[in-house]
Coordinates of C-alpha atoms in Angstrom, one line a residue:
M871 CA 89.9 60.9 103.3
K872 CA 91.2 61.1 106.9
N873 CA 94.3 63.2 105.7
I874 CA 91.9 65.5 103.8
V875 CA 89.9 66.1 106.9
I876 CA 93.0 66.8 109.0
C877 CA 94.3 69.3 106.4
L878 CA 90.9 71.1 106.2
T879 CA 90.7 71.3 110.0
L880 CA 94.3 72.8 110.1
L881 CA 93.4 75.3 107.4
L882 CA 90.3 76.5 109.2
L883 CA 92.1 76.9 112.5
T884 CA 94.8 78.9 110.8
C885 CA 92.2 81.1 109.0
G886 CA 90.2 81.6 112.1
A887 CA 93.3 82.9 114.0
V888 CA 93.7 85.8 111.5
Q889 CA 92.1 88.9 112.9
A890 CA 90.2 91.3 110.6
Q891 CA 92.3 94.1 109.2
K892 CA 91.3 97.4 110.5
I893 CA 92.1 101.0 109.4
V894 CA 90.9 104.1 111.2
I895 CA 91.8 107.8 111.3
K896 CA 93.0 108.6 114.8
S897 CA 93.3 112.3 114.1
G898 CA 93.2 115.0 111.5
S899 CA 91.9 114.7 108.0
L900 CA 93.1 113.8 104.5
D901 CA 91.2 116.6 102.9
P902 CA 94.1 119.1 102.9
I903 CA 96.2 116.9 100.6
K904 CA 93.4 116.4 98.0
S905 CA 95.1 118.6 95.4
E906 CA 98.7 117.1 95.8
K907 CA 100.1 114.5 93.4
F908 CA 103.6 113.8 94.8
F909 CA 104.5 112.9 98.3
N910 CA 107.8 112.0 100.0
I911 CA 107.8 108.9 102.4
T912 CA 110.0 108.0 105.3
Y913 CA 110.0 104.9 107.5
D914 CA 110.2 104.5 111.3
Y915 CA 111.1 101.1 113.1
N916 CA 111.7 102.6 116.5
D917 CA 109.9 100.9 119.5
V918 CA 108.7 97.8 117.5
S919 CA 107.4 94.8 119.4
V920 CA 107.8 91.4 117.8
G921 CA 105.5 88.5 118.5
K922 CA 105.5 87.9 122.2
F923 CA 108.5 90.3 122.6
E924 CA 107.8 93.8 123.9
N925 CA 111.2 94.9 122.5
E926 CA 112.4 94.0 119.1
E927 CA 116.0 93.9 120.3
D928 CA 115.2 91.2 122.8
Y929 CA 113.6 89.1 119.9
I930 CA 116.7 89.7 117.7
N931 CA 119.2 88.8 120.5
K932 CA 117.3 85.5 121.2
K933 CA 117.1 84.5 117.5
V934 CA 120.9 85.3 117.1
S935 CA 121.9 83.2 120.1
E936 CA 119.7 80.1 119.0
Y937 CA 121.0 80.2 115.5
N938 CA 124.6 80.8 116.5
T939 CA 124.5 77.9 118.9
K940 CA 123.3 75.6 116.1
E941 CA 125.8 77.0 113.6
P942 CA 128.4 79.6 114.3
G943 CA 127.8 82.8 112.2
R944 CA 124.2 81.7 111.2
G945 CA 122.7 84.1 113.8
D946 CA 124.8 87.0 112.8
R947 CA 123.7 86.4 109.0
W948 CA 120.1 86.2 110.2
K949 CA 120.2 89.5 112.0
E950 CA 121.8 91.1 108.9
A951 CA 118.8 89.8 106.8
W952 CA 116.3 90.8 109.4
I953 CA 117.4 94.4 109.3
G954 CA 118.2 94.4 105.6
D955 CA 114.8 93.2 104.6
R956 CA 113.3 96.5 105.7
K957 CA 114.7 98.4 102.9
A958 CA 115.2 95.6 100.5
R959 CA 111.8 94.0 100.7
Y960 CA 109.3 95.6 103.1
Q961 CA 109.5 99.2 101.9
V962 CA 109.8 98.3 98.3
S963 CA 106.6 96.0 98.5
F964 CA 104.6 98.6 100.4
E965 CA 105.5 101.5 98.0
E966 CA 104.9 99.3 95.0
L967 CA 101.3 98.4 96.0
L968 CA 100.6 101.9 97.5
N969 CA 101.5 103.4 94.2
K970 CA 99.7 100.8 92.1
T971 CA 96.5 101.5 94.0
L972 CA 96.9 105.3 93.8
E973 CA 98.1 105.5 90.2
S974 CA 94.5 105.8 88.8
N975 CA 94.3 109.1 90.6
E976 CA 97.7 110.0 89.3
I977 CA 99.3 110.1 92.9
Y978 CA 102.9 109.0 93.3
V979 CA 104.7 108.3 96.6
G980 CA 108.6 108.0 96.7
E981 CA 111.5 108.6 98.9
E982 CA 113.0 110.8 96.2
N983 CA 110.2 113.3 96.5
T984 CA 112.0 115.2 99.2
D985 CA 110.7 118.6 97.8
S986 CA 107.1 117.6 98.1
K987 CA 104.8 119.7 100.2
Y988 CA 103.8 116.7 102.4
T989 CA 105.6 113.5 103.6
M990 CA 104.1 110.3 104.6
V991 CA 105.5 108.5 107.5
L992 CA 105.0 104.7 108.0
K993 CA 105.8 103.7 111.6
T994 CA 105.8 100.0 112.3
T995 CA 104.5 99.2 115.9
F996 CA 104.1 95.5 115.8
I997 CA 105.4 92.5 113.7
E998 CA 104.1 89.0 114.0
P999 CA 106.7 86.9 111.9
G1000 CA 104.3 84.0 111.6
F1001 CA 105.6 80.5 110.6
N1002 CA 105.3 77.7 108.0
I1003 CA 106.1 74.1 109.0
Y1004 CA 104.4 72.4 106.1
I1005 CA 101.6 70.8 108.0
T1006 CA 100.4 74.1 109.4
K1007 CA 101.2 77.8 109.1
K1008 CA 100.5 81.1 110.7
P1009 CA 100.5 84.2 108.5
A1010 CA 102.7 87.2 109.4
M1011 CA 101.0 90.4 110.6
I1012 CA 101.9 94.0 111.1
H1013 CA 100.4 97.0 112.8
V1014 CA 101.4 100.4 111.6
I1015 CA 100.8 104.2 112.3
F1016 CA 100.6 106.1 109.1
K1017 CA 101.0 109.8 109.2
V1018 CA 100.9 112.6 106.7
V1019 CA 103.1 115.6 107.9
E1020 CA 104.3 118.8 106.5
T1021 CA 107.6 118.2 105.0
A1022 CA 109.1 121.6 106.0
N1023 CA 107.6 121.1 109.5
P1024 CA 107.2 117.4 110.5
S1025 CA 105.7 118.3 113.8
N1026 CA 102.7 119.4 111.9
V1027 CA 100.7 116.3 111.5
I1028 CA 97.9 116.6 108.9
C1029 CA 96.5 113.2 109.5
E1030 CA 97.3 110.1 111.5
I1031 CA 96.0 106.7 110.6
I1032 CA 96.0 103.5 112.5
S1033 CA 96.3 100.2 110.4
K1034 CA 96.2 96.9 112.3
N1035 CA 96.1 93.2 111.4
N1036 CA 97.8 93.6 108.0
P1037 CA 98.3 89.9 107.1
G1038 CA 101.2 88.4 105.1
R1039 CA 100.9 85.1 103.4
T1040 CA 101.2 83.3 100.2
F1041 CA 99.9 80.0 98.8
G1042 CA 101.8 76.9 99.1
D1043 CA 105.3 76.7 100.5
S1044 CA 106.6 79.9 98.8
D1045 CA 106.6 81.7 102.2
L1046 CA 108.9 79.4 104.2
D1047 CA 111.2 82.5 104.5
T1048 CA 110.1 84.8 107.3
G1049 CA 110.9 87.8 105.2
I1050 CA 108.7 86.7 102.4
R1051 CA 105.8 86.5 104.8
I1052 CA 106.4 89.8 106.4
K1053 CA 107.0 91.5 102.9
E1054 CA 103.5 90.3 101.9
A1055 CA 102.1 92.0 105.0
Y1056 CA 103.6 95.3 103.9
A1057 CA 102.4 94.8 100.4
K1058 CA 98.9 94.2 101.9
C1059 CA 99.3 97.3 104.0
G1060 CA 100.2 99.5 101.0
K1061 CA 97.2 98.3 99.0
E1062 CA 94.7 98.8 101.7
L1063 CA 96.0 102.1 102.7
G1064 CA 95.8 103.3 99.1
K1065 CA 92.3 102.2 98.9
F1066 CA 91.4 103.9 102.1
M1067 CA 93.1 107.2 101.0
I1068 CA 91.2 107.2 97.8
K1069 CA 87.9 106.6 99.5
K1070 CA 88.4 109.4 102.0
I1071 CA 89.9 111.9 99.7
Y1072 CA 87.6 111.5 96.8
K1073 CA 84.4 110.5 98.7

């Protein structure tokens, strides 16, 4: 009984630490894209802060040094995976859930749609990697800026949306890998942005 109480307490503390997801339009409107069905998409990871680190590079350097000290080469492999997960995991998950949410309205978003009138730009501004140490866990979280720009003139921003506190978590111990937690945050972000777009465009 005592162990059950402890586990429930830890679960409540973990859940309570998660801030509510928030999506708001900072500028512009989605109305101009109402008649469009295909969109290009690009990703921007410049100027990202990670956890308590203002600069992602400082976070990477610290992790590489720590891991290489424990096992030569481990830090370098970790860095390669950290960067590689962007295209291999995060972007795939984001697009998959975004398109799944938009498919009922016959809208498709993909990097191959370079001739589309509009391009969506997903800029990541913050990543909380989270952790899972069996007895307790903290979900990953991302903040992003989502823009719709004119493909032929990217400086023409049609709409800018701020999406904060996108959580990344799974049940059980399937998210021991940092990349899996963050991938789930991008999936959640894609799903909620898709729902937000439908609500605003087809209101």
